[in-house]
Short mmCIF file of C-alpha atoms in Angstrom, two decimals:
data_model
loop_
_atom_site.label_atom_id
_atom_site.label_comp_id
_atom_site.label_asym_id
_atom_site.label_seq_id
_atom_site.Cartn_x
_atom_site.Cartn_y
_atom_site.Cartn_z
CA UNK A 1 27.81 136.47 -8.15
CA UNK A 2 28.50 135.34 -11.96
CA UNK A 3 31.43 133.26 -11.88
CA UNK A 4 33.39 133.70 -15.17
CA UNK A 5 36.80 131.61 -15.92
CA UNK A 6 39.94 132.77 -16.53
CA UNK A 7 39.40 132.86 -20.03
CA UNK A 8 37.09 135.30 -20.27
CA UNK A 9 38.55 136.85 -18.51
CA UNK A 10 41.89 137.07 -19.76
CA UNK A 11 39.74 138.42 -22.65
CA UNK A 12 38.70 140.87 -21.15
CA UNK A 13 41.61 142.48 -20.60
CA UNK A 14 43.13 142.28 -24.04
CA UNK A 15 39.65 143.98 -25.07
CA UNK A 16 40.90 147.26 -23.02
CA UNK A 17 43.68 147.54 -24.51
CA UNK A 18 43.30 149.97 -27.82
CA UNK A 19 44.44 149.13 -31.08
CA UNK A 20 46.79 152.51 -31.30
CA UNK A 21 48.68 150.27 -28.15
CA UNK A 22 48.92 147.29 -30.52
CA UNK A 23 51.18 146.08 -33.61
CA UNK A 24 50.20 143.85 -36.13
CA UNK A 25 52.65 141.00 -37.81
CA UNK A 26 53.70 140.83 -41.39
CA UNK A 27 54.81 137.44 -42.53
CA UNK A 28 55.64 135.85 -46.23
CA UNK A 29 55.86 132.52 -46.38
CA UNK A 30 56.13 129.99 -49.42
CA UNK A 31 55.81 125.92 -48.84
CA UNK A 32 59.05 125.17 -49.20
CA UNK A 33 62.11 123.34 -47.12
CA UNK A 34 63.68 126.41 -46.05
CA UNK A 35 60.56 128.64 -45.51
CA UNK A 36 57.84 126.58 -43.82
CA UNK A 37 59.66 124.10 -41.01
CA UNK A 38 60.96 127.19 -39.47
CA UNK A 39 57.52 129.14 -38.92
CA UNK A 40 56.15 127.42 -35.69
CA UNK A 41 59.54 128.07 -34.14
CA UNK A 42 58.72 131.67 -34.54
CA UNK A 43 55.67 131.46 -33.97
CA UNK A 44 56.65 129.98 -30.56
CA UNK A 45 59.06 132.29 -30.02
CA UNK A 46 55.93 135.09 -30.39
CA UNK A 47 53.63 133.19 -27.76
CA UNK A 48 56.70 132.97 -25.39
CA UNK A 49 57.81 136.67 -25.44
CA UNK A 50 55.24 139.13 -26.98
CA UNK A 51 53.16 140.77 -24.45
CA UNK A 52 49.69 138.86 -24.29
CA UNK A 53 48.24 142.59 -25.77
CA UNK A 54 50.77 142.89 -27.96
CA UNK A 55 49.85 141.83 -31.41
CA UNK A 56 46.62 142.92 -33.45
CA UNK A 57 46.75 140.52 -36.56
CA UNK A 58 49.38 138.15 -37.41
CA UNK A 59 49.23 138.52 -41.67
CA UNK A 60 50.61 135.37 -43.56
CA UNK A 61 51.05 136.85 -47.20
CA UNK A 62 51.11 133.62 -49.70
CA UNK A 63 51.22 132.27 -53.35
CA UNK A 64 47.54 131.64 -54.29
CA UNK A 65 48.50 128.21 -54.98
CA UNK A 66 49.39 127.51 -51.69
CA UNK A 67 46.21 129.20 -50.17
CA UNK A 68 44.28 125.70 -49.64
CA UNK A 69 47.72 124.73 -47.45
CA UNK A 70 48.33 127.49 -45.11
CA UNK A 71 44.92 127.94 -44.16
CA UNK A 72 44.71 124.24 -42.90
CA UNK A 73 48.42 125.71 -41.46
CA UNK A 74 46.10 128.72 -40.17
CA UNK A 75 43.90 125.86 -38.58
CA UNK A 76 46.85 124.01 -36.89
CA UNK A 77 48.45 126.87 -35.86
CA UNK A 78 45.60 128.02 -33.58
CA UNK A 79 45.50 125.09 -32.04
CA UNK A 80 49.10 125.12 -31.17
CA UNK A 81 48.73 128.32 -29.71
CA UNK A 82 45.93 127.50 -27.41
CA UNK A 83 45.43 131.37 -27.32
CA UNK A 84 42.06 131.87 -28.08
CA UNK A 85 41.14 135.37 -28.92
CA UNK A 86 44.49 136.50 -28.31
CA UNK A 87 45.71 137.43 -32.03
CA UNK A 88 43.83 137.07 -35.25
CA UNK A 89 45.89 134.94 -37.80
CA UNK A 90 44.74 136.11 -41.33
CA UNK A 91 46.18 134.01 -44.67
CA UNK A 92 46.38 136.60 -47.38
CA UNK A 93 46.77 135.34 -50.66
CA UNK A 94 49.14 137.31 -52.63
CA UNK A 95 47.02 138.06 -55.80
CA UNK A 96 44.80 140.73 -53.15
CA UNK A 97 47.98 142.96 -53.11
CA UNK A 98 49.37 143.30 -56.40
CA UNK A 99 47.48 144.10 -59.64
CA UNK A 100 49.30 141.62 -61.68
CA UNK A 101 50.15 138.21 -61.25
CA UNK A 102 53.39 136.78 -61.28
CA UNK A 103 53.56 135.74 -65.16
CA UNK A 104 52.61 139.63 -65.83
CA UNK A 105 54.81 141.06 -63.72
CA UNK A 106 57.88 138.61 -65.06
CA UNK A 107 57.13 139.58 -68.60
CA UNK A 108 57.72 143.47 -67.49
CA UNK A 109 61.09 142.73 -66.71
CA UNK A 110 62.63 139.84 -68.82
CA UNK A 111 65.89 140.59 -68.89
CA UNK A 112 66.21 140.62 -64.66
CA UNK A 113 63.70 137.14 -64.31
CA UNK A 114 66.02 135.61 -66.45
CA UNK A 115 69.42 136.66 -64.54
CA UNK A 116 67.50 136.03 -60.97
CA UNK A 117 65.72 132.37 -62.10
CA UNK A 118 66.00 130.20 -59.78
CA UNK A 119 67.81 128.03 -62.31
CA UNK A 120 70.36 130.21 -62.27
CA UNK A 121 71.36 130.12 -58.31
CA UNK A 122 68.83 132.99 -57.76
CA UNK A 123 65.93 133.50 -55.76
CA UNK A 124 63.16 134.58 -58.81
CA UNK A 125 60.45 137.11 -59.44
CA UNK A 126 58.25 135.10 -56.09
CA UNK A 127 61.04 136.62 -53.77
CA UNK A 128 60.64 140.22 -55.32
CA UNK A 129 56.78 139.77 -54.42
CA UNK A 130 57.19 138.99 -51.14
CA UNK A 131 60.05 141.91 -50.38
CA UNK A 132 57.30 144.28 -51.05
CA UNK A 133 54.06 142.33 -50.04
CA UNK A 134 55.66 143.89 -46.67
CA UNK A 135 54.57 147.22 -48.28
CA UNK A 136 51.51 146.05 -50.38
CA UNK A 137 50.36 144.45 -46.48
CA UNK A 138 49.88 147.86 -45.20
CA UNK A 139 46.74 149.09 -47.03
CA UNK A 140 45.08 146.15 -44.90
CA UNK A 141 46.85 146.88 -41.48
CA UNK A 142 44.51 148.41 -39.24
CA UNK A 143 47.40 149.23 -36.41
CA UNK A 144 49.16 152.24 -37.13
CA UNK A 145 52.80 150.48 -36.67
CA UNK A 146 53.24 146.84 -38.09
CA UNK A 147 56.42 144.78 -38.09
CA UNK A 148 58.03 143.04 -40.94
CA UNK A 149 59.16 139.15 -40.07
CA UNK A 150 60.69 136.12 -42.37
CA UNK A 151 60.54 132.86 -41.12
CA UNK A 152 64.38 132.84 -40.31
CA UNK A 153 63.71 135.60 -37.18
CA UNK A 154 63.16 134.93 -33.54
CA UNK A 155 61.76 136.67 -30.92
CA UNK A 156 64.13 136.16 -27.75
CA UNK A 157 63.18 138.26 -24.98
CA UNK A 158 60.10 139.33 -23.49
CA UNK A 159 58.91 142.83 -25.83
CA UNK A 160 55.87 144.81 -24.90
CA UNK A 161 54.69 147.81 -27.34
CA UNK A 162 56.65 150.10 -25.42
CA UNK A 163 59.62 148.57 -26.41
CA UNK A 164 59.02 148.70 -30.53
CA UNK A 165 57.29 151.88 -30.09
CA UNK A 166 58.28 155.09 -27.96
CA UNK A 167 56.58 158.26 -27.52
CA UNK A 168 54.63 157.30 -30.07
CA UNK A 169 57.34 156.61 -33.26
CA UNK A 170 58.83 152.67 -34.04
CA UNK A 171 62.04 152.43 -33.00
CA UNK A 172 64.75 152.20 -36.15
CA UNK A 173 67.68 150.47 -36.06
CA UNK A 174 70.39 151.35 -38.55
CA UNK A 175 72.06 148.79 -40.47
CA UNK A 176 74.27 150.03 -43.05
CA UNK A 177 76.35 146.84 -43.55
CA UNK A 178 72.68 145.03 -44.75
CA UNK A 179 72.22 148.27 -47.23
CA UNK A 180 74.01 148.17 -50.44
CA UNK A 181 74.78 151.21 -52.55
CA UNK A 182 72.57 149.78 -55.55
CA UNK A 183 69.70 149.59 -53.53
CA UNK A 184 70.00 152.88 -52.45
CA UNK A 185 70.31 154.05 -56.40
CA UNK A 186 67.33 152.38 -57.63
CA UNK A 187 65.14 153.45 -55.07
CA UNK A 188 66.05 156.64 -55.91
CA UNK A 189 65.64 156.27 -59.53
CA UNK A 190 61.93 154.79 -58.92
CA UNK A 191 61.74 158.02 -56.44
CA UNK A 192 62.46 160.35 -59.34
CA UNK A 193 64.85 161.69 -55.97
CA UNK A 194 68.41 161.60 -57.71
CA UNK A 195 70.31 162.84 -54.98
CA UNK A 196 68.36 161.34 -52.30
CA UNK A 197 68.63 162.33 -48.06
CA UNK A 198 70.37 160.62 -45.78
CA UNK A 199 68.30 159.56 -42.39
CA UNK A 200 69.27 160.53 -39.02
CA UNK A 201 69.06 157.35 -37.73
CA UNK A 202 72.54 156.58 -36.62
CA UNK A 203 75.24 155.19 -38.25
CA UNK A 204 75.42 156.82 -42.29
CA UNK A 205 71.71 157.06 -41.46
CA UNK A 206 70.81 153.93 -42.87
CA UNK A 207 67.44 151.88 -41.57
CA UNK A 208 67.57 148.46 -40.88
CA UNK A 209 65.80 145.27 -42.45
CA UNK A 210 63.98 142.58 -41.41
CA UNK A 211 62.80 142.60 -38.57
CA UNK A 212 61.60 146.40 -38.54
CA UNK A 213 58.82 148.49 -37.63
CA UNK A 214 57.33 150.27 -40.11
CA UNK A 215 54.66 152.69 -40.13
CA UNK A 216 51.47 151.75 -41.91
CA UNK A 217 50.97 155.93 -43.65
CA UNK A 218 54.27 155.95 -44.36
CA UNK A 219 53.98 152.28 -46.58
CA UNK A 220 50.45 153.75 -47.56
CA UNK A 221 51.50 156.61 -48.97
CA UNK A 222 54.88 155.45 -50.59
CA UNK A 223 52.67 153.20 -52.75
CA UNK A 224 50.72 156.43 -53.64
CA UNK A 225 53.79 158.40 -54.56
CA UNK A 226 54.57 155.76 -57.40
CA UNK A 227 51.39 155.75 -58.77
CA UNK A 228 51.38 159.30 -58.77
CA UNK A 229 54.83 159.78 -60.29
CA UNK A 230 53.84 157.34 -63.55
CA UNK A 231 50.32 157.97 -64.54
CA UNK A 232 48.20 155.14 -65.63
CA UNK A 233 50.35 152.61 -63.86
CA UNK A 234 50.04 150.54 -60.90
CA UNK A 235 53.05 150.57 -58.26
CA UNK A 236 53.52 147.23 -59.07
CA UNK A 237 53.86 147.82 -62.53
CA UNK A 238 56.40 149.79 -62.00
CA UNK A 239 58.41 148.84 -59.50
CA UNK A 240 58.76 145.42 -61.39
CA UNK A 241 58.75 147.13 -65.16
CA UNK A 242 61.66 149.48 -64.43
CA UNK A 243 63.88 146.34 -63.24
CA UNK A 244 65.28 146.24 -66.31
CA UNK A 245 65.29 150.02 -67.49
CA UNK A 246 67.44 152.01 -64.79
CA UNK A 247 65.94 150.73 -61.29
CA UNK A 248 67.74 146.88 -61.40
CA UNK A 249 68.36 145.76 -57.36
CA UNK A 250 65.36 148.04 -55.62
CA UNK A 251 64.34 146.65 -52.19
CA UNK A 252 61.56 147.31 -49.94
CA UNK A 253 63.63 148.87 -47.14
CA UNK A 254 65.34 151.59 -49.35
CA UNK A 255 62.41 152.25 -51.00
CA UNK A 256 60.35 152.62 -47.47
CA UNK A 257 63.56 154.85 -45.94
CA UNK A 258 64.55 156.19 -48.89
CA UNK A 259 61.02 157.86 -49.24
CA UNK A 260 60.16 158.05 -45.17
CA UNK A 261 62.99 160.26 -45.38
CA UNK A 262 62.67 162.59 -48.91
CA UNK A 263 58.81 162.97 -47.95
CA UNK A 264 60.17 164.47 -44.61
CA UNK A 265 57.76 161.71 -42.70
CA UNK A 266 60.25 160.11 -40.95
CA UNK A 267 60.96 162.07 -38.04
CA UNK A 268 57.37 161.88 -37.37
CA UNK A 269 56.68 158.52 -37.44
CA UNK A 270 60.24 157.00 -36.13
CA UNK A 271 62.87 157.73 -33.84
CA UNK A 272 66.43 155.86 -33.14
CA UNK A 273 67.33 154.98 -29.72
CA UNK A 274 71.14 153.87 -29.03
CA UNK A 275 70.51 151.42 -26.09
CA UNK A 276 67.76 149.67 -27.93
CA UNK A 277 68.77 146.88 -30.88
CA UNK A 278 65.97 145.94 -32.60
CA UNK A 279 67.49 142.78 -34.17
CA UNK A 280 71.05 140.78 -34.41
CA UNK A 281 71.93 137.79 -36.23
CA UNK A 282 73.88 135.94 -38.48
CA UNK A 283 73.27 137.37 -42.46
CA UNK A 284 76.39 136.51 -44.26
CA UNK A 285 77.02 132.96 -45.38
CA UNK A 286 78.00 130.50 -42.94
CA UNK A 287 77.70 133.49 -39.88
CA UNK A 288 74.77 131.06 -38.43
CA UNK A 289 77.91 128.20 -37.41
CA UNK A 290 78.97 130.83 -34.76
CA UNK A 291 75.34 131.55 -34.05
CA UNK A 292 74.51 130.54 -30.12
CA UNK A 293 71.28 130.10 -28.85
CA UNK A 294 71.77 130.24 -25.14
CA UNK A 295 73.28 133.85 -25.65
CA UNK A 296 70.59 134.97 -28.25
CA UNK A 297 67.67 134.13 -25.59
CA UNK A 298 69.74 135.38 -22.54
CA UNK A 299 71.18 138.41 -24.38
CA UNK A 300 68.16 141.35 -22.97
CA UNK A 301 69.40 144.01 -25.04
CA UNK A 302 68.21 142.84 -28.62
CA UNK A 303 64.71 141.86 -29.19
CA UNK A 304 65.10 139.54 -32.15
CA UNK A 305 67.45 137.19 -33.71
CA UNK A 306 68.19 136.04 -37.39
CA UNK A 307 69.39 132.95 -38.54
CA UNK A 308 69.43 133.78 -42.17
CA UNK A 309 68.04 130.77 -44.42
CA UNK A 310 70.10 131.99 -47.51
CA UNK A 311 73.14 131.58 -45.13
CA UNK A 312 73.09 128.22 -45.59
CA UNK A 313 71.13 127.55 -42.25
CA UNK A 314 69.24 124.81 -42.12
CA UNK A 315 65.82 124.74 -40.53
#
């Protein structure tokens, strides 16, 4: 008989498994202090509890700059994970989503790159590119649910596609304390939807953040609805051009549920379950002191954790 080792295997059966039974990974990342130390401890975190057929692609959306770095990251990375074949970690340099670079699309909106500088205490026009790079990501996904990460969030139990997706629709988790009203109004505004719908997703029918499972038609075709709504322009174009003219504090989770919801695509793409929580973690400043990692990883009921690096977290 043909002996064959366990890696093979172990490939093998990965190869069985479909990608409809898969999700793929979406993750922005910029070398900085606060961004990069923290992404092999989620990364770990993914080896120790996602299902070994869990994940399709792992995408790592970066500044161009900083392509030459992360793929040498890319490099070290595999080798950390000893994995093999397991996932496919693709660097994607930001300039492949957007139609403008990140000069252009300051220039469209002076008046708001100026009040959000990072000289000011803000977090810049890079920050607004990688909120929706976790849209722009989805015209490359090839898994028909993907799942939005920063480098603050932790897997902490052991998750299985079953448990992000059920009966075929990614699970939602509302969050309406992580939703602000002006979010809400300029996604509408962008939406040319002025009074808007409210999801039936639990509490005020607000979806969650980061973490979340979105679906990659719904993204697709959000990103079509812009274009289609202002002729001649790209979505980026408009999303960051109308930042200062009526649509000042969009993000890319209104926008996704704002539209998931007015399209009437929601219900057939997501569902909300009570018993499962998607995510749970300390957002507001100084939450993460009270943060405790021996309940996070023992805690079976939430999937993910977030130890929010604007909280003043360190990594």
């Amino acid at each position: 008989p043909v002996q064959t080792s366990a890696r093979t295997e172990a490939a093998v059966r990965l190869a069985a498994v479909s990608d409809a039974e898969k999700i793929s990974l979406v993750l922005p990342i910029r070398r900085n202090d606060n961004e990069f130390p923290r992404a092999f401890a989620l990364l770990g975190s993914i080896l120790k509890n996602a299902a070994p057929d869990l994940v399709h692609t792992l995408f790592v959306i970066v500044p161009d700059e900083e392509m030459e770095f992360f793929q040498a990251s890319r490099q070290m990375a595999k080798r950390y994970a000893q994995q093999g074949s397991r996932f496919e970690i693709t660097v994607v340099p930001q300039s492949v989503l957007f139609s403008k670079d990140k000069k252009s699309l300051e220039a469209l909106s002076p008046k708001t790159t100026q009040a959000e500088s990072e000289a000011r205490g803000g977090r810049g026009v890079g920050y607004r590119m990688q909120m929706v790079a976790k849209l722009a990501i989805a015209r490359m996904v090839k898994t028909k649910f993907y799942v939005t990460l920063d480098c603050d969030v932790l897997l902490t139990r052991p998750t299985s596609f079953s448990d992000l997706v059920i009966d075929g629709k990614g699970i939602v988790q509302a969050d309406p304390q992580n939703q602000h009203q002006g979010w809400w109004k300029s996604a509408r505004a962008i939406l040319k939807e002025p009074t808007g719908c409210y999801l039936d997703s639990g509490n005020n029918g607000a979806g969650g953040v980061t973490p979340a499972v979105l679906s990659t038609d719904i993204s697709r075709a959000l990103l079509a609805k812009i274009e289609s709504l202002y002729p001649g322009q790209k979505w980026d174009e408009v999303m960051f051009g109308l930042l200062d003219n009526g649509a000042g504090d969009w993000t890319e989770y209104t926008l996704y549920w704002q539209f998931a919801c007015t399209s009437k695509m929601y219900n057939s793409f997501h569902t909300h379950v009570d018993k499962v929580q998607l995510y749970h973690g300390a957002f507001s400043f100084g939450s993460y002191k009270n943060w405790k990692a021996k309940q996070a990883f023992e805690n079976r009921g939430v999937m993910f954790t977030v130890i929010q690096g604007i909280g003043g977290s360190q990594p």
